[in-house]
Each structure stands twice: as structure tokens, then as C-alpha cells.
PDB file of C-alpha atoms in Angstrom:
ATOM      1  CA  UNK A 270     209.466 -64.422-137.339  1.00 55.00           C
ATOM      2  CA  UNK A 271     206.804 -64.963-134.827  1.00 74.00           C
ATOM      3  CA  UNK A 272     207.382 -68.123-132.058  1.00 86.00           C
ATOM      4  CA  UNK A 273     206.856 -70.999-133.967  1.00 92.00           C
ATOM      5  CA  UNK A 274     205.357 -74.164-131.946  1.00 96.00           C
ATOM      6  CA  UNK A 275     204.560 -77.810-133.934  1.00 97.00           C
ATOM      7  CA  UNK A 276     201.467 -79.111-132.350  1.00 96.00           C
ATOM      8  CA  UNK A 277     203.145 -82.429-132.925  1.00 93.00           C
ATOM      9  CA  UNK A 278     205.314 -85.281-131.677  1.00 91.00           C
ATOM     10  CA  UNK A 279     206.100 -86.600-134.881  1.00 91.00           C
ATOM     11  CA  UNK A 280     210.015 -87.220-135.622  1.00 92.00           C
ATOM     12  CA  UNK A 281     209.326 -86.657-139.575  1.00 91.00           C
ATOM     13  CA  UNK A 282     207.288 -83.482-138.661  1.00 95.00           C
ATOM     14  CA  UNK A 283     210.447 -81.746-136.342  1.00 96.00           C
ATOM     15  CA  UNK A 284     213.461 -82.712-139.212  1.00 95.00           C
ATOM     16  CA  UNK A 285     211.236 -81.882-142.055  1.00 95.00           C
ATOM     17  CA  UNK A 286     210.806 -78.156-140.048  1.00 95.00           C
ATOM     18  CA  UNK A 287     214.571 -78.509-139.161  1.00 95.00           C
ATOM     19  CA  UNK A 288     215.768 -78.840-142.745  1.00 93.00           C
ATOM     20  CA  UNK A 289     214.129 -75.947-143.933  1.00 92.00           C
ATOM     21  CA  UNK A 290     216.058 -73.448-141.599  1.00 91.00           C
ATOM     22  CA  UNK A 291     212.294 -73.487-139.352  1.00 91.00           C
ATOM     23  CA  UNK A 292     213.001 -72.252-135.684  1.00 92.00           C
ATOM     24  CA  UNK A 293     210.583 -73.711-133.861  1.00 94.00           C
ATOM     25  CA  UNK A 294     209.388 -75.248-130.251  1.00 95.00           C
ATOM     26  CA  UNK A 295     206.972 -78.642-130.073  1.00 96.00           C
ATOM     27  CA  UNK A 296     204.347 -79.192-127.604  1.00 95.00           C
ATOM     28  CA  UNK A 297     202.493 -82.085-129.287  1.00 94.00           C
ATOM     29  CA  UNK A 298     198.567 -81.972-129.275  1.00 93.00           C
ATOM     30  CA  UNK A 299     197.413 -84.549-126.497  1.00 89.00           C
ATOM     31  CA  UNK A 300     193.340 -84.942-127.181  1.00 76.00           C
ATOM     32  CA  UNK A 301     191.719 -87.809-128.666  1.00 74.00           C
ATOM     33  CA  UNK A 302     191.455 -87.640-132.602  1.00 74.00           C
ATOM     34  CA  UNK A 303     187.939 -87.575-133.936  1.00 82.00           C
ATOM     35  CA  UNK A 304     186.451 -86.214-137.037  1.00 83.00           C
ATOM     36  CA  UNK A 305     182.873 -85.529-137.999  1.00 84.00           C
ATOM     37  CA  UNK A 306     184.074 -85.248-141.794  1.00 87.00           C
ATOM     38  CA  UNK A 307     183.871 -88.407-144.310  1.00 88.00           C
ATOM     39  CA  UNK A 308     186.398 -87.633-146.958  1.00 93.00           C
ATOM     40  CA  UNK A 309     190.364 -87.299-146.480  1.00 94.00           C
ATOM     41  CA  UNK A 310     190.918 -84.269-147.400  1.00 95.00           C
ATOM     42  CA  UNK A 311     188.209 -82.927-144.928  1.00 95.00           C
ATOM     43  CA  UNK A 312     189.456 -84.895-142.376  1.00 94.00           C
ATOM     44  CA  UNK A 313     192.845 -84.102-142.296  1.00 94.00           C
ATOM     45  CA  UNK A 314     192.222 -80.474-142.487  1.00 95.00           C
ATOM     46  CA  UNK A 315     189.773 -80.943-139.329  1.00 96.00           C
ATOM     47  CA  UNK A 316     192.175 -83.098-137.285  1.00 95.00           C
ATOM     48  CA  UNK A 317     194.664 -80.810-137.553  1.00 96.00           C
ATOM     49  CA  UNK A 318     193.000 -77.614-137.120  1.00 96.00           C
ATOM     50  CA  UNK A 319     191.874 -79.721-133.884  1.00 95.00           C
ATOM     51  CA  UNK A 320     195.623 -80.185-133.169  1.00 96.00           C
ATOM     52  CA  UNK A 321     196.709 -76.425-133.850  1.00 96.00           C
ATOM     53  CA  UNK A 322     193.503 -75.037-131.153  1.00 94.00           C
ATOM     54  CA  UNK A 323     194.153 -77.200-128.506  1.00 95.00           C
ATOM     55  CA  UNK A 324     198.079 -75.946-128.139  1.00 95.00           C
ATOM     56  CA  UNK A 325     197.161 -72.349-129.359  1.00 94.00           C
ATOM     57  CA  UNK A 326     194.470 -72.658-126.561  1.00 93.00           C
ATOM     58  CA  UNK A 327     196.829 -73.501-123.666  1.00 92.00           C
ATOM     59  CA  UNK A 328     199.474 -71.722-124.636  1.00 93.00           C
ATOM     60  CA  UNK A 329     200.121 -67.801-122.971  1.00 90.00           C
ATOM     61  CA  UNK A 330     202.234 -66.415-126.024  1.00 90.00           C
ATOM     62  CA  UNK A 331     199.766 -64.046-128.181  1.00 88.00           C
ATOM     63  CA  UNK A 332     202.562 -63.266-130.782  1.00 87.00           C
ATOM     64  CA  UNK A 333     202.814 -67.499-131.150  1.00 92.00           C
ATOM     65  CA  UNK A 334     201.698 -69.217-134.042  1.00 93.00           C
ATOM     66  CA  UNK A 335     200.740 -72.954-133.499  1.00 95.00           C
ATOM     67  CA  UNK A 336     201.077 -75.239-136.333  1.00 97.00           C
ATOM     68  CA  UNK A 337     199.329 -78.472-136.933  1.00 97.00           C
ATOM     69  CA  UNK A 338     199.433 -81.010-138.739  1.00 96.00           C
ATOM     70  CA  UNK A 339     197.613 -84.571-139.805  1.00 94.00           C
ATOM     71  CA  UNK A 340     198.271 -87.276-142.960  1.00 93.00           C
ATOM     72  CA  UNK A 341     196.567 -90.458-143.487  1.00 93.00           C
ATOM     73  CA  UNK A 342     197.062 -92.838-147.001  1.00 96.00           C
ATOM     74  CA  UNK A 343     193.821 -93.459-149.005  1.00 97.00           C
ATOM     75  CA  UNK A 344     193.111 -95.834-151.478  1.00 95.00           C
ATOM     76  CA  UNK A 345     190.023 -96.605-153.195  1.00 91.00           C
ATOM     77  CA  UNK A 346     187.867 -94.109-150.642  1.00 85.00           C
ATOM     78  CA  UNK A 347     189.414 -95.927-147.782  1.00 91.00           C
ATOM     79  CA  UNK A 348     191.914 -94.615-145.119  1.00 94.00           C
ATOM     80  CA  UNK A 349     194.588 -96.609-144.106  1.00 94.00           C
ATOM     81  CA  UNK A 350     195.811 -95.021-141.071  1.00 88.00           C
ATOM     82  CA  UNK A 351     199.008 -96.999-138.593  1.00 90.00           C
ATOM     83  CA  UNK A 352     198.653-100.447-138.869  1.00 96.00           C
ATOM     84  CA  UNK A 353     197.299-102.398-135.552  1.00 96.00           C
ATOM     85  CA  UNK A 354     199.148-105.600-135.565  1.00 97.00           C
ATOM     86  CA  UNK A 355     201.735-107.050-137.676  1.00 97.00           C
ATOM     87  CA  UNK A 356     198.556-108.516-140.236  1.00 97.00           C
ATOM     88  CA  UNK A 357     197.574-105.337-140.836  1.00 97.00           C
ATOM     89  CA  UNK A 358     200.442-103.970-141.504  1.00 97.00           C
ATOM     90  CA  UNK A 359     201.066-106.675-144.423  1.00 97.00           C
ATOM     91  CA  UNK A 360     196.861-106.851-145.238  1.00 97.00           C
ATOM     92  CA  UNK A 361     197.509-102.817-146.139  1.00 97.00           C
ATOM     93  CA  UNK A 362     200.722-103.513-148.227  1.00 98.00           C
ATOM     94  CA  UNK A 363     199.151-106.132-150.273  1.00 97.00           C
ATOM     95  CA  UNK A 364     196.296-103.476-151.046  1.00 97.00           C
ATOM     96  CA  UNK A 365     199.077-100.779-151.907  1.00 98.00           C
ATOM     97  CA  UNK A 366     201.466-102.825-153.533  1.00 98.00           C
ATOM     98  CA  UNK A 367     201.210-102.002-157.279  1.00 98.00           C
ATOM     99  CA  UNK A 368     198.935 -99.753-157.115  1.00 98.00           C
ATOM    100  CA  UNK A 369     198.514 -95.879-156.647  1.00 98.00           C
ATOM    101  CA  UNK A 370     197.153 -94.189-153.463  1.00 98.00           C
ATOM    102  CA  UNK A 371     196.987 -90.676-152.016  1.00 97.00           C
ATOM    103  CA  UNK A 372     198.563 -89.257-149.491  1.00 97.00           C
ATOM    104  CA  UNK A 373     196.739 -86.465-147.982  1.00 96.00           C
ATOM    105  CA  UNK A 374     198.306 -84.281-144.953  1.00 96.00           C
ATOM    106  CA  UNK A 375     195.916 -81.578-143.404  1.00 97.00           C
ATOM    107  CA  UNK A 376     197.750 -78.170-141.995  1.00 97.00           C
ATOM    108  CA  UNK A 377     196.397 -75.789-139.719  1.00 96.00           C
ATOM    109  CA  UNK A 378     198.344 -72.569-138.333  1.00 95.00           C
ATOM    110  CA  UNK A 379     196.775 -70.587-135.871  1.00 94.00           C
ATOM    111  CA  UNK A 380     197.686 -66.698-134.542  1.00 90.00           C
ATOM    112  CA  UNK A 381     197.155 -66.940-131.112  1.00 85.00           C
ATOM    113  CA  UNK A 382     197.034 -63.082-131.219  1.00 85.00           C
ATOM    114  CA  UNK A 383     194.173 -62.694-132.971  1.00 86.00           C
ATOM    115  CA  UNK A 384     192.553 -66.150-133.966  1.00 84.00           C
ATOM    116  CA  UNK A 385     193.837 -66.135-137.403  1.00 88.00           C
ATOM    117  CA  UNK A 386     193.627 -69.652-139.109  1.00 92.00           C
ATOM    118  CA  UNK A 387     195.042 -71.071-142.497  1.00 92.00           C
ATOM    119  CA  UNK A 388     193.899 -74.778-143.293  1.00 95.00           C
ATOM    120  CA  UNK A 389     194.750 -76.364-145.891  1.00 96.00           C
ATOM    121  CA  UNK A 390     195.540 -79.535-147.316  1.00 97.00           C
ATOM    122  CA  UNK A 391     198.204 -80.850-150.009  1.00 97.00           C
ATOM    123  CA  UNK A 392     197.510 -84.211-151.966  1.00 97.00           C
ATOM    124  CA  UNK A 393     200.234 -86.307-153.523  1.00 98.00           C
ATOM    125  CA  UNK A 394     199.818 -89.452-155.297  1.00 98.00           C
ATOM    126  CA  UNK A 395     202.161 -92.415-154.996  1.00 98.00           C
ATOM    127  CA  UNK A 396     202.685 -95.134-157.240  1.00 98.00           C
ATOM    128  CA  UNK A 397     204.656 -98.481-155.717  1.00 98.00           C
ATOM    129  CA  UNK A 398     205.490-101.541-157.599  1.00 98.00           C
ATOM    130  CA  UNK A 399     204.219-105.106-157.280  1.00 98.00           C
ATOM    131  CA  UNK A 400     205.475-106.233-154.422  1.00 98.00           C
ATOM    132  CA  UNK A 401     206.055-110.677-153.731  1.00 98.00           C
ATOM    133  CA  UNK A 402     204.636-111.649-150.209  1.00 97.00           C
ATOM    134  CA  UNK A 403     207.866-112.313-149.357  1.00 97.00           C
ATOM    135  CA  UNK A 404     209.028-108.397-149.316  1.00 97.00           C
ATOM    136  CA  UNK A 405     205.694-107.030-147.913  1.00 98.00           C
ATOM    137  CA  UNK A 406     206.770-109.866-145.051  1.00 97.00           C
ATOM    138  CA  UNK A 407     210.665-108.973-144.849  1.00 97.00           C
ATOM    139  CA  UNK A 408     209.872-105.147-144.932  1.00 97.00           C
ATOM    140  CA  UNK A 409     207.300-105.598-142.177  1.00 97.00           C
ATOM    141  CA  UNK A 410     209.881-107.544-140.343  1.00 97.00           C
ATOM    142  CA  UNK A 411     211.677-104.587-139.597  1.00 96.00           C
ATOM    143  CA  UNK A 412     208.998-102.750-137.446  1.00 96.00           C
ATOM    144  CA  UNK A 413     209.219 -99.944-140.156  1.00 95.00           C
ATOM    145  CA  UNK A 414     205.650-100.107-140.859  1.00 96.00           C
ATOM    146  CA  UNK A 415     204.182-100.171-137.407  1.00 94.00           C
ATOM    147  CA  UNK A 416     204.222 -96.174-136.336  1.00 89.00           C
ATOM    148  CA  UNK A 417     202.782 -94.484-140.052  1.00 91.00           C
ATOM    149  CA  UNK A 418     199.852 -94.526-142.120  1.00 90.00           C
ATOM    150  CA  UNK A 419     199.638 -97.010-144.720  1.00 95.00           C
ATOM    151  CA  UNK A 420     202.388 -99.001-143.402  1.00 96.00           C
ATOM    152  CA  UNK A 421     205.094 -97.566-145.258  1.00 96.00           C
ATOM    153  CA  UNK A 422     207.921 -95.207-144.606  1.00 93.00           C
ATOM    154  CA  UNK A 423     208.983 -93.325-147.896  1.00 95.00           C
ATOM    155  CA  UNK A 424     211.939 -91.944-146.886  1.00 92.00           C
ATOM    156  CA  UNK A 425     212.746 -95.500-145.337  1.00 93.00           C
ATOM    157  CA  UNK A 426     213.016 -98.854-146.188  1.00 95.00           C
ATOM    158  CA  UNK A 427     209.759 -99.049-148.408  1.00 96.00           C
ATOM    159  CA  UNK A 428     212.068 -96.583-151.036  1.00 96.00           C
ATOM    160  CA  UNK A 429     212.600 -99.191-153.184  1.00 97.00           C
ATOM    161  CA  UNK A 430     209.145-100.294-154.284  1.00 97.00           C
ATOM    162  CA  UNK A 431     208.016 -96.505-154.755  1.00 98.00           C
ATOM    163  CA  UNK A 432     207.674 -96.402-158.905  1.00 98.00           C
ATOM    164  CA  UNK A 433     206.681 -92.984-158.930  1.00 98.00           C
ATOM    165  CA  UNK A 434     204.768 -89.757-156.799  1.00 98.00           C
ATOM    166  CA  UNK A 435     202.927 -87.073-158.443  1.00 98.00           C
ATOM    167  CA  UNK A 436     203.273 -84.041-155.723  1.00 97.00           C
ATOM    168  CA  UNK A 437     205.332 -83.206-153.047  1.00 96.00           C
ATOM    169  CA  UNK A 438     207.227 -85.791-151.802  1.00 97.00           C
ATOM    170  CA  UNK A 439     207.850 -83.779-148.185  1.00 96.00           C
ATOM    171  CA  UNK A 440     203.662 -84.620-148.018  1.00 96.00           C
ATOM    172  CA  UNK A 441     204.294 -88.273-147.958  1.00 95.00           C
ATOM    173  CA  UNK A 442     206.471 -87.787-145.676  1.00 93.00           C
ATOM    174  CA  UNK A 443     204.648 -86.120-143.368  1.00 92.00           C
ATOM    175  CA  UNK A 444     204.216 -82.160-143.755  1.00 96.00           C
ATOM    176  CA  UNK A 445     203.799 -80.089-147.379  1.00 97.00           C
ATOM    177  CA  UNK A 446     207.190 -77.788-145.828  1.00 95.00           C
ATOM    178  CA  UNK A 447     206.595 -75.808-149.107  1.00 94.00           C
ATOM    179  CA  UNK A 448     203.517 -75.210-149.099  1.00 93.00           C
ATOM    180  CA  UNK A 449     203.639 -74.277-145.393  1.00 93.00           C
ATOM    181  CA  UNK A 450     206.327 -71.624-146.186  1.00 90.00           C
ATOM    182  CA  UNK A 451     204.368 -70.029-148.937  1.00 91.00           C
ATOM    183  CA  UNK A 452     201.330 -69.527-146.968  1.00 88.00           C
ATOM    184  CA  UNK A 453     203.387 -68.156-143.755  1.00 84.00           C
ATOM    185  CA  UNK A 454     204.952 -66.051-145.838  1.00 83.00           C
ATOM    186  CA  UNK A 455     201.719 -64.203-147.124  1.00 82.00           C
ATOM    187  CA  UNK A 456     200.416 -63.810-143.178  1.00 73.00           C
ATOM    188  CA  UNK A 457     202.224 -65.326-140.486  1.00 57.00           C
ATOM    189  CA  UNK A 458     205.779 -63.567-140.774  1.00 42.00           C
TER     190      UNK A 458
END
């Protein structure tokens, strides 16, 4: 296996690579994130092809192969990326809360060798259950929300007002592990 780096500081990203056996470095991406695409698919695939250049870029290793990675929640054409303040937080709950959304999480890997890139993205659907103003409150409460798109945390807290997900649930949580795996498997071992 080629040097693996995550062109991420996510904490979800670096367990979800550690549980699958993944040896791997992280030197998180540091440029502003801006897309020129309108749809979430598109625009997860771009940020994190973004991501994946900018480390592959400054990095000197030419056998490396930078991974990248970007998810936002949509519902209803609308992104619902981290929340800004505690009312957002509970103004994106209320929206979610029983309903279904997507989750869409963009993946880039780039061969520093020779400029190779995969990008792709994986799309899961997720189901929660009416939830009382009272719970969106009390689950906000705990600061859970703050740091991820759509407010909620599905390995986390929010567990218990997810009814159902079509998809991979390692998407929701942050990176499509499987789908990653298949794909390196086919070009970047």
C-alpha cells in the first residue's frame, strides 16, 4: 500500500479510516471552501477534490496518495451545512425532524505520482422521527450539534430519533469507508 494521507482534520474521518485496518497520516486541507457547482452532489465532489490537490500539491512524496473528503445534509434542494449559533442549530432540527434528508459526502484521491484522480460521491438517505421542541432543545443543549452538518451526530446523541437510512451509514457519518476501499483497490494499491 502506497502512503496514505487524509486531507482532513475531521475526528469521524481518522476513526472511520482507523477501524477499517487504514494506515494512514493527516495533514488537513487549510484553504477556504468555495464551490462554483449548485447541486450537492457536485459540490461535494468539487470541495473535496479541492481538499485532496491542495495537500497532494504541497506534499514531496510521489508514491503518496492524498485523500479527500467533504459531506453536507440536504433537504428539499437546500444544504444545511454546521449550524452558526445555537438557533440554527434547533431552526435545522425542526426542518429535519420527521422528515427524510440526504446525506451526500464527496471523495477525491489523488496519485501524486502521476496526477491520477478518482471522485466520487456516495448518497444516503436518512429518515428521523418527529421530534417535540423540547428534545431538538435538550439535544442541542449538549453542544453535539454545533461542529457537523445538519446539526446532528448519527453515531451520537441524535441515535435515537434516526427511524431509518437507506445507504451507507459510514456516509452519514462522515466518509463512504466502503466505497473508498473498493475504488483503491481497483487503482491505488
Amino acid at each position: 500500500m502506497k502512503r496514505l494521507i487524509l486531507a482532513s482534520a475531521s475526528p469521524r474521518r481518522r476513526e472511520l479510516l482507523k477501524q477499517a485496518g487504514a494506515v494512514f497520516e493527516v495533514i488537513p486541507a487549510r484553504g477556504e471552501e468555495r464551490t462554483t457547482k449548485e447541486h450537492p452532489q457536485d459540490i461535494v465532489m468539487e470541495l473535496a477534490l479541492l481538499k485532496a490537490r491542495e495537500v497532494a500539491e504541497a506534499i514531496e512524496d510521489p508514491e503518496a496518495v492524498v485523500l479527500g473528503a467533504d459531506t453536507v445534509v440536504a433537504m428539499d434542494g437546500r444544504i444545511l451545512g454546521k449550524p452558526k449559533d445555537r438557533a440554527d442549530a434547533v431552526a435545522m432540527l425542526t426542518s429535519l425532524a420527521g422528515n427524510t434528508h440526504s446525506v451526500f459526502t464527496g471523495v477525491a484521491m489523488v496519485q501524486k505520482k502521476d496526477g491520477r484522480i478518482t471522485n466520487f460521491f456516495e448518497e444516503t438517505k436518512v429518515t428521523m422521527y418527529p421530534m417535540s421542541r423540547e428534545e431538538i432543545e435538550a439535544y442541542v443543549d449538549t453542544g453535539e450539534p454545533m461542529d457537523k452538518a445538519g446539526a446532528y451526530g448519527i453515531q451520537g446523541k441524535c441515535a435515537i430519533h434516526i427511524e431509518k437510512i437507506q445507504g451507507d451509514y459510514n456516509n452519514v457519518v462522515g466518509l463512504p469507508i466502503a466505497g473508498i476501499y473498493q475504488r483503491m483497490k481497483k487503482g491505488f494499491s
